[in-house]
mmCIF file of N, CA and C in Angstrom:
data_model
loop_
_atom_site.group_PDB
_atom_site.id
_atom_site.type_symbol
_atom_site.label_atom_id
_atom_site.label_comp_id
_atom_site.label_asym_id
_atom_site.label_seq_id
_atom_site.Cartn_x
_atom_site.Cartn_y
_atom_site.Cartn_z
ATOM 1 N N UNK A 718 14.849 20.106 -5.850
ATOM 2 C CA UNK A 718 13.669 19.603 -5.185
ATOM 3 C C UNK A 718 12.896 18.705 -6.145
ATOM 4 N N UNK A 719 12.443 17.594 -5.616
ATOM 5 C CA UNK A 719 11.568 16.705 -6.363
ATOM 6 C C UNK A 719 10.136 17.083 -6.006
ATOM 7 N N UNK A 720 9.372 17.536 -6.982
ATOM 8 C CA UNK A 720 7.994 17.956 -6.751
ATOM 9 C C UNK A 720 7.053 17.023 -7.506
ATOM 10 N N UNK A 721 5.996 16.588 -6.836
ATOM 11 C CA UNK A 721 5.046 15.641 -7.417
ATOM 12 C C UNK A 721 3.630 16.145 -7.187
ATOM 13 N N UNK A 722 2.815 16.127 -8.212
ATOM 14 C CA UNK A 722 1.382 16.413 -8.104
ATOM 15 C C UNK A 722 0.667 15.070 -8.188
ATOM 16 N N UNK A 723 0.086 14.623 -7.096
ATOM 17 C CA UNK A 723 -0.545 13.305 -7.066
ATOM 18 C C UNK A 723 -1.640 13.158 -8.108
ATOM 19 N N UNK A 724 -2.399 14.209 -8.362
ATOM 20 C CA UNK A 724 -3.501 14.148 -9.325
ATOM 21 C C UNK A 724 -3.009 13.906 -10.753
ATOM 22 N N UNK A 725 -1.735 14.181 -11.006
ATOM 23 C CA UNK A 725 -1.180 14.013 -12.342
ATOM 24 C C UNK A 725 -0.497 12.670 -12.541
ATOM 25 N N UNK A 726 -0.429 11.852 -11.511
ATOM 26 C CA UNK A 726 0.263 10.571 -11.590
ATOM 27 C C UNK A 726 -0.633 9.517 -12.238
ATOM 28 N N UNK A 727 -0.016 8.621 -13.001
ATOM 29 C CA UNK A 727 -0.731 7.475 -13.556
ATOM 30 C C UNK A 727 -0.694 6.369 -12.514
ATOM 31 N N UNK A 728 -1.867 5.939 -12.070
ATOM 32 C CA UNK A 728 -1.941 4.897 -11.052
ATOM 33 C C UNK A 728 -2.035 3.521 -11.713
ATOM 34 N N UNK A 729 -1.392 2.546 -11.094
ATOM 35 C CA UNK A 729 -1.443 1.167 -11.566
ATOM 36 C C UNK A 729 -2.626 0.489 -10.884
ATOM 37 N N UNK A 730 -3.463 -0.159 -11.663
ATOM 38 C CA UNK A 730 -4.645 -0.853 -11.153
ATOM 39 C C UNK A 730 -4.259 -2.290 -10.836
ATOM 40 N N UNK A 731 -4.338 -2.655 -9.552
ATOM 41 C CA UNK A 731 -3.955 -3.988 -9.091
ATOM 42 C C UNK A 731 -5.175 -4.659 -8.489
ATOM 43 N N UNK A 732 -5.323 -5.948 -8.748
ATOM 44 C CA UNK A 732 -6.481 -6.683 -8.242
ATOM 45 C C UNK A 732 -6.062 -8.096 -7.849
ATOM 46 N N UNK A 733 -7.054 -8.921 -7.522
ATOM 47 C CA UNK A 733 -6.827 -10.298 -7.103
ATOM 48 C C UNK A 733 -7.712 -11.223 -7.917
ATOM 49 N N UNK A 734 -7.194 -12.409 -8.213
ATOM 50 C CA UNK A 734 -8.018 -13.411 -8.906
ATOM 51 C C UNK A 734 -8.932 -14.139 -7.936
ATOM 52 N N UNK A 735 -8.619 -14.083 -6.628
ATOM 53 C CA UNK A 735 -9.373 -14.859 -5.652
ATOM 54 C C UNK A 735 -10.275 -14.019 -4.761
ATOM 55 N N UNK A 736 -10.122 -12.688 -4.779
ATOM 56 C CA UNK A 736 -10.909 -11.808 -3.904
ATOM 57 C C UNK A 736 -11.304 -10.564 -4.694
ATOM 58 N N UNK A 737 -12.575 -10.500 -5.104
ATOM 59 C CA UNK A 737 -13.012 -9.383 -5.953
ATOM 60 C C UNK A 737 -12.997 -8.039 -5.227
ATOM 61 N N UNK A 738 -12.919 -8.033 -3.894
ATOM 62 C CA UNK A 738 -12.859 -6.768 -3.150
ATOM 63 C C UNK A 738 -11.425 -6.275 -2.966
ATOM 64 N N UNK A 739 -10.461 -7.079 -3.340
ATOM 65 C CA UNK A 739 -9.066 -6.638 -3.240
ATOM 66 C C UNK A 739 -8.675 -5.960 -4.552
ATOM 67 N N UNK A 740 -8.726 -4.642 -4.519
ATOM 68 C CA UNK A 740 -8.412 -3.845 -5.707
ATOM 69 C C UNK A 740 -7.854 -2.520 -5.223
ATOM 70 N N UNK A 741 -6.755 -2.106 -5.799
ATOM 71 C CA UNK A 741 -6.076 -0.890 -5.375
ATOM 72 C C UNK A 741 -5.493 -0.203 -6.601
ATOM 73 N N UNK A 742 -5.547 1.107 -6.607
ATOM 74 C CA UNK A 742 -4.873 1.900 -7.626
ATOM 75 C C UNK A 742 -3.714 2.584 -6.906
ATOM 76 N N UNK A 743 -2.490 2.399 -7.398
ATOM 77 C CA UNK A 743 -1.312 2.754 -6.608
ATOM 78 C C UNK A 743 -0.182 3.331 -7.453
ATOM 79 N N UNK A 744 0.651 4.126 -6.804
ATOM 80 C CA UNK A 744 1.863 4.675 -7.419
ATOM 81 C C UNK A 744 2.882 4.963 -6.316
ATOM 82 N N UNK A 745 4.146 4.806 -6.613
ATOM 83 C CA UNK A 745 5.242 5.207 -5.730
ATOM 84 C C UNK A 745 5.899 6.446 -6.340
ATOM 85 N N UNK A 746 5.382 7.653 -6.061
ATOM 86 C CA UNK A 746 5.914 8.849 -6.701
ATOM 87 C C UNK A 746 7.295 9.259 -6.199
ATOM 88 N N UNK A 747 7.649 8.845 -4.990
ATOM 89 C CA UNK A 747 8.966 9.184 -4.440
ATOM 90 C C UNK A 747 9.581 7.915 -3.855
ATOM 91 N N UNK A 748 10.809 7.612 -4.304
ATOM 92 C CA UNK A 748 11.547 6.452 -3.814
ATOM 93 C C UNK A 748 12.978 6.577 -4.315
ATOM 94 N N UNK A 749 13.753 5.529 -4.117
ATOM 95 C CA UNK A 749 15.128 5.540 -4.625
ATOM 96 C C UNK A 749 15.149 5.696 -6.145
ATOM 97 N N UNK A 750 14.125 5.182 -6.810
ATOM 98 C CA UNK A 750 14.043 5.286 -8.266
ATOM 99 C C UNK A 750 13.964 6.749 -8.704
ATOM 100 N N UNK A 751 13.279 7.586 -7.911
ATOM 101 C CA UNK A 751 13.116 9.010 -8.233
ATOM 102 C C UNK A 751 14.248 9.860 -7.654
ATOM 103 N N UNK A 752 15.176 9.234 -6.925
ATOM 104 C CA UNK A 752 16.305 9.969 -6.380
ATOM 105 C C UNK A 752 16.290 10.209 -4.888
ATOM 106 N N UNK A 753 15.303 9.697 -4.180
ATOM 107 C CA UNK A 753 15.256 9.870 -2.723
ATOM 108 C C UNK A 753 16.351 9.029 -2.071
ATOM 109 N N UNK A 754 16.994 9.588 -1.051
ATOM 110 C CA UNK A 754 18.089 8.895 -0.382
ATOM 111 C C UNK A 754 17.631 8.027 0.780
ATOM 112 N N UNK A 755 16.583 8.453 1.507
ATOM 113 C CA UNK A 755 16.244 7.701 2.722
ATOM 114 C C UNK A 755 14.749 7.605 3.018
ATOM 115 N N UNK A 756 13.899 7.978 2.074
ATOM 116 C CA UNK A 756 12.459 7.872 2.285
ATOM 117 C C UNK A 756 11.768 7.465 0.983
ATOM 118 N N UNK A 757 10.537 7.006 1.125
ATOM 119 C CA UNK A 757 9.712 6.699 -0.044
ATOM 120 C C UNK A 757 8.273 7.069 0.293
ATOM 121 N N UNK A 758 7.493 7.332 -0.747
ATOM 122 C CA UNK A 758 6.090 7.680 -0.590
ATOM 123 C C UNK A 758 5.277 6.813 -1.539
ATOM 124 N N UNK A 759 4.189 6.249 -0.999
ATOM 125 C CA UNK A 759 3.227 5.533 -1.819
ATOM 126 C C UNK A 759 1.918 6.326 -1.774
ATOM 127 N N UNK A 760 1.220 6.358 -2.895
ATOM 128 C CA UNK A 760 -0.107 6.957 -2.950
ATOM 129 C C UNK A 760 -1.035 5.882 -3.484
ATOM 130 N N UNK A 761 -2.186 5.691 -2.805
ATOM 131 C CA UNK A 761 -3.139 4.719 -3.329
ATOM 132 C C UNK A 761 -4.569 5.150 -3.060
ATOM 133 N N UNK A 762 -5.457 4.573 -3.866
ATOM 134 C CA UNK A 762 -6.889 4.836 -3.773
ATOM 135 C C UNK A 762 -7.641 3.519 -3.696
ATOM 136 N N UNK A 763 -8.705 3.533 -2.885
ATOM 137 C CA UNK A 763 -9.598 2.386 -2.740
ATOM 138 C C UNK A 763 -11.034 2.867 -2.877
ATOM 139 N N UNK A 764 -11.819 2.182 -3.687
ATOM 140 C CA UNK A 764 -13.232 2.495 -3.804
ATOM 141 C C UNK A 764 -13.988 1.824 -2.654
ATOM 142 N N UNK A 765 -15.240 2.231 -2.385
ATOM 143 C CA UNK A 765 -16.007 1.627 -1.295
ATOM 144 C C UNK A 765 -16.001 0.099 -1.365
ATOM 145 N N UNK A 766 -15.704 -0.524 -0.217
ATOM 146 C CA UNK A 766 -15.669 -1.970 -0.111
ATOM 147 C C UNK A 766 -14.359 -2.619 -0.516
ATOM 148 N N UNK A 767 -13.468 -1.885 -1.158
ATOM 149 C CA UNK A 767 -12.198 -2.450 -1.604
ATOM 150 C C UNK A 767 -11.154 -2.401 -0.490
ATOM 151 N N UNK A 768 -10.149 -3.277 -0.610
ATOM 152 C CA UNK A 768 -9.043 -3.276 0.351
ATOM 153 C C UNK A 768 -7.734 -3.629 -0.346
ATOM 154 N N UNK A 769 -6.627 -3.321 0.330
ATOM 155 C CA UNK A 769 -5.309 -3.528 -0.263
ATOM 156 C C UNK A 769 -4.902 -4.988 -0.302
ATOM 157 N N UNK A 770 -5.371 -5.770 0.646
ATOM 158 C CA UNK A 770 -4.897 -7.131 0.803
ATOM 159 C C UNK A 770 -3.830 -7.172 1.881
ATOM 160 N N UNK A 771 -3.817 -8.237 2.659
ATOM 161 C CA UNK A 771 -2.850 -8.380 3.742
ATOM 162 C C UNK A 771 -1.448 -8.488 3.158
ATOM 163 N N UNK A 772 -0.531 -7.699 3.715
ATOM 164 C CA UNK A 772 0.846 -7.696 3.244
ATOM 165 C C UNK A 772 1.776 -7.155 4.320
ATOM 166 N N UNK A 773 3.068 -7.332 4.108
ATOM 167 C CA UNK A 773 4.083 -6.745 4.971
ATOM 168 C C UNK A 773 4.955 -5.834 4.116
ATOM 169 N N UNK A 774 5.514 -4.820 4.752
ATOM 170 C CA UNK A 774 6.461 -3.919 4.093
ATOM 171 C C UNK A 774 7.784 -4.005 4.824
ATOM 172 N N UNK A 775 8.873 -3.855 4.092
ATOM 173 C CA UNK A 775 10.211 -3.962 4.666
ATOM 174 C C UNK A 775 10.587 -2.767 5.521
ATOM 175 N N UNK A 776 9.842 -1.671 5.426
ATOM 176 C CA UNK A 776 10.149 -0.450 6.185
ATOM 177 C C UNK A 776 8.912 0.032 6.929
ATOM 178 N N UNK A 777 9.149 0.734 8.033
ATOM 179 C CA UNK A 777 8.054 1.361 8.779
ATOM 180 C C UNK A 777 7.320 2.344 7.872
ATOM 181 N N UNK A 778 6.001 2.443 8.075
ATOM 182 C CA UNK A 778 5.174 3.313 7.241
ATOM 183 C C UNK A 778 4.226 4.127 8.114
ATOM 184 N N UNK A 779 4.095 5.385 7.772
ATOM 185 C CA UNK A 779 3.062 6.237 8.375
ATOM 186 C C UNK A 779 2.052 6.506 7.269
ATOM 187 N N UNK A 780 0.775 6.196 7.521
ATOM 188 C CA UNK A 780 -0.265 6.444 6.531
ATOM 189 C C UNK A 780 -1.069 7.672 6.931
ATOM 190 N N UNK A 781 -1.377 8.488 5.938
ATOM 191 C CA UNK A 781 -2.193 9.688 6.104
ATOM 192 C C UNK A 781 -3.403 9.540 5.193
ATOM 193 N N UNK A 782 -4.581 9.568 5.780
ATOM 194 C CA UNK A 782 -5.813 9.470 4.997
ATOM 195 C C UNK A 782 -6.158 10.869 4.480
ATOM 196 N N UNK A 783 -6.191 11.027 3.158
ATOM 197 C CA UNK A 783 -6.528 12.318 2.552
ATOM 198 C C UNK A 783 -8.030 12.498 2.410
ATOM 199 N N UNK A 784 -8.736 11.402 2.113
ATOM 200 C CA UNK A 784 -10.191 11.472 1.995
ATOM 201 C C UNK A 784 -10.783 10.101 2.251
ATOM 202 N N UNK A 785 -12.041 10.097 2.664
ATOM 203 C CA UNK A 785 -12.753 8.858 2.897
ATOM 204 C C UNK A 785 -12.573 8.333 4.310
ATOM 205 N N UNK A 786 -13.080 7.113 4.504
ATOM 206 C CA UNK A 786 -13.030 6.451 5.813
ATOM 207 C C UNK A 786 -12.492 5.044 5.612
ATOM 208 N N UNK A 787 -11.455 4.697 6.379
ATOM 209 C CA UNK A 787 -10.790 3.413 6.211
ATOM 210 C C UNK A 787 -10.694 2.668 7.531
ATOM 211 N N UNK A 788 -10.655 1.352 7.412
ATOM 212 C CA UNK A 788 -10.359 0.503 8.553
ATOM 213 C C UNK A 788 -8.995 -0.120 8.283
ATOM 214 N N UNK A 789 -8.084 0.020 9.233
ATOM 215 C CA UNK A 789 -6.755 -0.555 9.097
ATOM 216 C C UNK A 789 -6.612 -1.717 10.071
ATOM 217 N N UNK A 790 -6.126 -2.827 9.552
ATOM 218 C CA UNK A 790 -5.762 -3.962 10.381
ATOM 219 C C UNK A 790 -4.250 -4.016 10.376
ATOM 220 N N UNK A 791 -3.652 -3.912 11.572
ATOM 221 C CA UNK A 791 -2.194 -3.928 11.712
ATOM 222 C C UNK A 791 -1.873 -4.983 12.764
ATOM 223 N N UNK A 792 -1.323 -6.107 12.316
ATOM 224 C CA UNK A 792 -1.105 -7.221 13.230
ATOM 225 C C UNK A 792 -2.440 -7.679 13.781
ATOM 226 N N UNK A 793 -2.565 -7.701 15.117
ATOM 227 C CA UNK A 793 -3.805 -8.127 15.774
ATOM 228 C C UNK A 793 -4.731 -6.960 16.100
ATOM 229 N N UNK A 794 -4.334 -5.751 15.730
ATOM 230 C CA UNK A 794 -5.136 -4.565 16.051
ATOM 231 C C UNK A 794 -5.935 -4.095 14.847
ATOM 232 N N UNK A 795 -7.071 -3.447 15.143
ATOM 233 C CA UNK A 795 -7.924 -2.898 14.093
ATOM 234 C C UNK A 795 -8.384 -1.519 14.534
ATOM 235 N N UNK A 796 -8.370 -0.563 13.611
ATOM 236 C CA UNK A 796 -8.823 0.779 13.942
ATOM 237 C C UNK A 796 -9.337 1.506 12.721
ATOM 238 N N UNK A 797 -10.131 2.557 12.965
ATOM 239 C CA UNK A 797 -10.686 3.366 11.882
ATOM 240 C C UNK A 797 -9.929 4.676 11.772
ATOM 241 N N UNK A 798 -9.757 5.115 10.533
ATOM 242 C CA UNK A 798 -9.151 6.406 10.233
ATOM 243 C C UNK A 798 -10.013 7.107 9.193
ATOM 244 N N UNK A 799 -10.125 8.428 9.318
ATOM 245 C CA UNK A 799 -10.827 9.214 8.304
ATOM 246 C C UNK A 799 -9.910 10.354 7.880
ATOM 247 N N UNK A 800 -10.395 11.194 6.970
ATOM 248 C CA UNK A 800 -9.583 12.275 6.407
ATOM 249 C C UNK A 800 -8.853 13.038 7.508
ATOM 250 N N UNK A 801 -7.552 13.170 7.337
ATOM 251 C CA UNK A 801 -6.708 13.846 8.312
ATOM 252 C C UNK A 801 -6.110 12.914 9.345
ATOM 253 N N UNK A 802 -6.526 11.633 9.356
ATOM 254 C CA UNK A 802 -6.026 10.667 10.328
ATOM 255 C C UNK A 802 -4.688 10.084 9.924
ATOM 256 N N UNK A 803 -3.862 9.812 10.933
ATOM 257 C CA UNK A 803 -2.547 9.210 10.734
ATOM 258 C C UNK A 803 -2.493 7.865 11.450
ATOM 259 N N UNK A 804 -1.759 6.925 10.880
ATOM 260 C CA UNK A 804 -1.550 5.631 11.513
ATOM 261 C C UNK A 804 -0.128 5.162 11.278
ATOM 262 N N UNK A 805 0.408 4.416 12.237
ATOM 263 C CA UNK A 805 1.763 3.884 12.151
ATOM 264 C C UNK A 805 1.706 2.387 11.909
ATOM 265 N N UNK A 806 2.442 1.924 10.902
ATOM 266 C CA UNK A 806 2.541 0.505 10.593
ATOM 267 C C UNK A 806 4.014 0.118 10.732
ATOM 268 N N UNK A 807 4.352 -0.672 11.755
ATOM 269 C CA UNK A 807 5.749 -1.090 11.917
ATOM 270 C C UNK A 807 6.208 -1.966 10.746
ATOM 271 N N UNK A 808 7.501 -1.960 10.487
ATOM 272 C CA UNK A 808 8.081 -2.809 9.446
ATOM 273 C C UNK A 808 7.778 -4.273 9.737
ATOM 274 N N UNK A 809 7.505 -5.027 8.685
ATOM 275 C CA UNK A 809 7.303 -6.473 8.711
ATOM 276 C C UNK A 809 6.076 -6.944 9.486
ATOM 277 N N UNK A 810 5.163 -6.026 9.839
ATOM 278 C CA UNK A 810 3.919 -6.409 10.508
ATOM 279 C C UNK A 810 2.821 -6.514 9.443
ATOM 280 N N UNK A 811 2.145 -7.655 9.368
ATOM 281 C CA UNK A 811 1.073 -7.807 8.374
ATOM 282 C C UNK A 811 -0.018 -6.750 8.579
ATOM 283 N N UNK A 812 -0.476 -6.160 7.463
ATOM 284 C CA UNK A 812 -1.506 -5.134 7.548
ATOM 285 C C UNK A 812 -2.335 -5.075 6.273
ATOM 286 N N UNK A 813 -3.520 -4.456 6.426
ATOM 287 C CA UNK A 813 -4.476 -4.323 5.339
ATOM 288 C C UNK A 813 -5.248 -3.029 5.574
ATOM 289 N N UNK A 814 -5.643 -2.362 4.516
ATOM 290 C CA UNK A 814 -6.460 -1.152 4.615
ATOM 291 C C UNK A 814 -7.708 -1.380 3.780
ATOM 292 N N UNK A 815 -8.871 -1.120 4.385
ATOM 293 C CA UNK A 815 -10.160 -1.348 3.717
ATOM 294 C C UNK A 815 -10.978 -0.064 3.734
ATOM 295 N N UNK A 816 -11.611 0.246 2.606
ATOM 296 C CA UNK A 816 -12.527 1.381 2.520
ATOM 297 C C UNK A 816 -13.854 0.955 3.134
ATOM 298 N N UNK A 817 -14.239 1.595 4.248
ATOM 299 C CA UNK A 817 -15.499 1.254 4.919
ATOM 300 C C UNK A 817 -16.538 2.373 4.768
ATOM 301 N N UNK A 818 -16.246 3.347 3.917
ATOM 302 C CA UNK A 818 -17.173 4.451 3.706
ATOM 303 C C UNK A 818 -17.849 4.368 2.356
ATOM 304 N N UNK A 819 -18.414 5.511 1.937
ATOM 305 C CA UNK A 819 -19.123 5.548 0.662
ATOM 306 C C UNK A 819 -18.458 6.469 -0.354
ATOM 307 N N UNK A 820 -17.214 6.884 -0.077
ATOM 308 C CA UNK A 820 -16.454 7.680 -1.044
ATOM 309 C C UNK A 820 -15.064 7.073 -1.200
ATOM 310 N N UNK A 821 -14.351 7.478 -2.235
ATOM 311 C CA UNK A 821 -13.009 6.972 -2.485
ATOM 312 C C UNK A 821 -12.090 7.307 -1.317
ATOM 313 N N UNK A 822 -11.359 6.296 -0.847
ATOM 314 C CA UNK A 822 -10.320 6.525 0.160
ATOM 315 C C UNK A 822 -9.031 6.831 -0.596
ATOM 316 N N UNK A 823 -8.412 7.960 -0.233
ATOM 317 C CA UNK A 823 -7.133 8.353 -0.818
ATOM 318 C C UNK A 823 -6.114 8.407 0.310
ATOM 319 N N UNK A 824 -4.995 7.706 0.121
ATOM 320 C CA UNK A 824 -4.007 7.532 1.182
ATOM 321 C C UNK A 824 -2.612 7.845 0.673
ATOM 322 N N UNK A 825 -1.833 8.533 1.503
ATOM 323 C CA UNK A 825 -0.407 8.708 1.266
ATOM 324 C C UNK A 825 0.315 7.967 2.381
ATOM 325 N N UNK A 826 1.254 7.109 1.988
ATOM 326 C CA UNK A 826 2.070 6.390 2.962
ATOM 327 C C UNK A 826 3.502 6.870 2.873
ATOM 328 N N UNK A 827 4.082 7.182 4.016
ATOM 329 C CA UNK A 827 5.457 7.670 4.095
ATOM 330 C C UNK A 827 6.321 6.571 4.706
ATOM 331 N N UNK A 828 7.318 6.105 3.968
ATOM 332 C CA UNK A 828 8.194 5.034 4.424
ATOM 333 C C UNK A 828 9.524 5.589 4.926
ATOM 334 N N UNK A 829 10.122 4.862 5.870
ATOM 335 C CA UNK A 829 11.381 5.270 6.466
ATOM 336 C C UNK A 829 12.596 4.799 5.675
ATOM 337 N N UNK A 830 12.390 4.341 4.461
ATOM 338 C CA UNK A 830 13.465 3.887 3.591
ATOM 339 C C UNK A 830 13.108 4.240 2.154
ATOM 340 N N UNK A 831 14.119 4.508 1.340
ATOM 341 C CA UNK A 831 13.847 4.830 -0.063
ATOM 342 C C UNK A 831 13.654 3.581 -0.910
ATOM 343 N N UNK A 832 13.968 2.417 -0.330
ATOM 344 C CA UNK A 832 13.737 1.136 -0.994
ATOM 345 C C UNK A 832 12.764 0.353 -0.121
ATOM 346 N N UNK A 833 11.632 -0.022 -0.684
ATOM 347 C CA UNK A 833 10.584 -0.716 0.056
ATOM 348 C C UNK A 833 10.203 -1.978 -0.706
ATOM 349 N N UNK A 834 10.155 -3.086 0.022
ATOM 350 C CA UNK A 834 9.679 -4.341 -0.542
ATOM 351 C C UNK A 834 8.407 -4.728 0.189
ATOM 352 N N UNK A 835 7.351 -4.977 -0.574
ATOM 353 C CA UNK A 835 6.062 -5.388 -0.008
ATOM 354 C C UNK A 835 5.779 -6.816 -0.449
ATOM 355 N N UNK A 836 5.405 -7.661 0.533
ATOM 356 C CA UNK A 836 5.095 -9.058 0.251
ATOM 357 C C UNK A 836 3.626 -9.278 0.599
ATOM 358 N N UNK A 837 2.834 -9.616 -0.416
ATOM 359 C CA UNK A 837 1.397 -9.821 -0.254
ATOM 360 C C UNK A 837 1.094 -11.307 -0.047
ATOM 361 N N UNK A 838 0.054 -11.592 0.727
ATOM 362 C CA UNK A 838 -0.367 -12.978 0.958
ATOM 363 C C UNK A 838 -0.847 -13.638 -0.328
ATOM 364 N N UNK A 839 -1.438 -12.853 -1.221
ATOM 365 C CA UNK A 839 -2.066 -13.347 -2.439
ATOM 366 C C UNK A 839 -1.447 -12.618 -3.634
ATOM 367 N N UNK A 840 -1.159 -13.302 -4.738
ATOM 368 C CA UNK A 840 -0.549 -12.620 -5.886
ATOM 369 C C UNK A 840 -1.372 -11.429 -6.379
ATOM 370 N N UNK A 841 -0.671 -10.391 -6.811
ATOM 371 C CA UNK A 841 -1.294 -9.196 -7.366
ATOM 372 C C UNK A 841 -1.451 -9.371 -8.867
ATOM 373 N N UNK A 842 -2.597 -9.001 -9.383
ATOM 374 C CA UNK A 842 -2.853 -9.117 -10.812
ATOM 375 C C UNK A 842 -2.834 -7.710 -11.416
ATOM 376 N N UNK A 843 -2.383 -7.500 -12.598
ATOM 377 C CA UNK A 843 -2.205 -8.508 -13.628
ATOM 378 C C UNK A 843 -0.831 -9.190 -13.626
ATOM 379 N N UNK A 844 0.113 -8.762 -12.824
ATOM 380 C CA UNK A 844 1.470 -9.312 -12.879
ATOM 381 C C UNK A 844 1.568 -10.728 -12.329
ATOM 382 N N UNK A 845 0.671 -11.113 -11.421
ATOM 383 C CA UNK A 845 0.725 -12.439 -10.845
ATOM 384 C C UNK A 845 1.832 -12.616 -9.825
ATOM 385 N N UNK A 846 2.328 -11.506 -9.244
ATOM 386 C CA UNK A 846 3.426 -11.561 -8.281
ATOM 387 C C UNK A 846 2.944 -11.215 -6.884
ATOM 388 N N UNK A 847 3.578 -11.801 -5.879
ATOM 389 C CA UNK A 847 3.299 -11.496 -4.477
ATOM 390 C C UNK A 847 4.223 -10.399 -3.960
ATOM 391 N N UNK A 848 5.357 -10.177 -4.645
ATOM 392 C CA UNK A 848 6.374 -9.253 -4.158
ATOM 393 C C UNK A 848 6.468 -8.055 -5.103
ATOM 394 N N UNK A 849 6.324 -6.862 -4.546
ATOM 395 C CA UNK A 849 6.480 -5.632 -5.312
ATOM 396 C C UNK A 849 7.342 -4.681 -4.494
ATOM 397 N N UNK A 850 7.856 -3.662 -5.131
ATOM 398 C CA UNK A 850 8.666 -2.719 -4.372
ATOM 399 C C UNK A 850 9.319 -1.668 -5.224
ATOM 400 N N UNK A 851 10.233 -0.957 -4.580
ATOM 401 C CA UNK A 851 10.963 0.140 -5.209
ATOM 402 C C UNK A 851 12.452 -0.076 -5.023
ATOM 403 N N UNK A 852 13.228 -0.488 -5.949
ATOM 404 C CA UNK A 852 12.803 -1.009 -7.260
ATOM 405 C C UNK A 852 12.210 -2.397 -7.111
ATOM 406 N N UNK A 853 11.559 -2.870 -8.162
ATOM 407 C CA UNK A 853 10.878 -4.152 -8.131
ATOM 408 C C UNK A 853 11.892 -5.283 -7.966
ATOM 409 N N UNK A 854 11.851 -6.015 -6.834
ATOM 410 C CA UNK A 854 12.775 -7.126 -6.621
ATOM 411 C C UNK A 854 12.245 -8.408 -7.257
ATOM 412 N N UNK A 855 13.121 -9.385 -7.370
ATOM 413 C CA UNK A 855 12.696 -10.723 -7.771
ATOM 414 C C UNK A 855 12.149 -11.414 -6.538
ATOM 415 N N UNK A 856 11.079 -12.166 -6.670
ATOM 416 C CA UNK A 856 10.457 -12.824 -5.517
ATOM 417 C C UNK A 856 11.440 -13.729 -4.790
ATOM 418 N N UNK A 857 12.346 -14.364 -5.511
ATOM 419 C CA UNK A 857 13.298 -15.280 -4.892
ATOM 420 C C UNK A 857 14.325 -14.552 -4.018
ATOM 421 N N UNK A 858 14.468 -13.236 -4.157
ATOM 422 C CA UNK A 858 15.440 -12.470 -3.378
ATOM 423 C C UNK A 858 14.876 -12.038 -2.023
ATOM 424 N N UNK A 859 13.606 -12.272 -1.772
ATOM 425 C CA UNK A 859 12.963 -11.751 -0.574
ATOM 426 C C UNK A 859 12.741 -12.859 0.439
ATOM 427 N N UNK A 860 13.128 -12.606 1.687
ATOM 428 C CA UNK A 860 12.856 -13.539 2.767
ATOM 429 C C UNK A 860 11.465 -13.216 3.302
ATOM 430 N N UNK A 861 10.535 -14.180 3.321
ATOM 431 C CA UNK A 861 9.195 -13.887 3.838
ATOM 432 C C UNK A 861 9.253 -13.349 5.247
ATOM 433 N N UNK A 862 8.325 -12.464 5.588
ATOM 434 C CA UNK A 862 8.306 -11.817 6.900
ATOM 435 C C UNK A 862 8.252 -12.838 8.019
ATOM 436 N N UNK A 863 7.561 -13.968 7.801
ATOM 437 C CA UNK A 863 7.459 -14.973 8.860
ATOM 438 C C UNK A 863 8.804 -15.624 9.125
ATOM 439 N N UNK A 864 9.668 -15.713 8.129
ATOM 440 C CA UNK A 864 10.997 -16.290 8.326
ATOM 441 C C UNK A 864 11.940 -15.280 8.962
ATOM 442 N N UNK A 865 11.685 -13.997 8.750
ATOM 443 C CA UNK A 865 12.565 -12.949 9.268
ATOM 444 C C UNK A 865 12.293 -12.674 10.734
ATOM 445 N N UNK A 866 11.136 -13.053 11.240
ATOM 446 C CA UNK A 866 10.770 -12.723 12.621
ATOM 447 C C UNK A 866 11.463 -13.616 13.627
#
């Protein structure tokens, strides 16, 4: 069994050079890198007013809000989720999660694949890349979601 304590994980701090509210602390504790065969898990935190940034993921994702209050934009739809709330994000649909409350939003995302590629509209800092994933792909290897549709 692969066991993970989220509180013990080192989160990567990601931000934007063009949007000071786009800041996320994130980790992929379970994926193909950790030995998972067909699923992956992302854990992230957003402080009040922060958001993930619009992006697409190569696999379907179910998000579970552990704490706080978030607004999710998925394609043309927008909805609010709070602690205990679940949301479904289809593969390759642009989405963003924003903290609209006054406490840290903590989220666990469950993916339907152990390898996930995320393509962001705006480069993530400090790496300066738009494409991240498990394992980290080269940007040139990824077909943008708009071309895949």
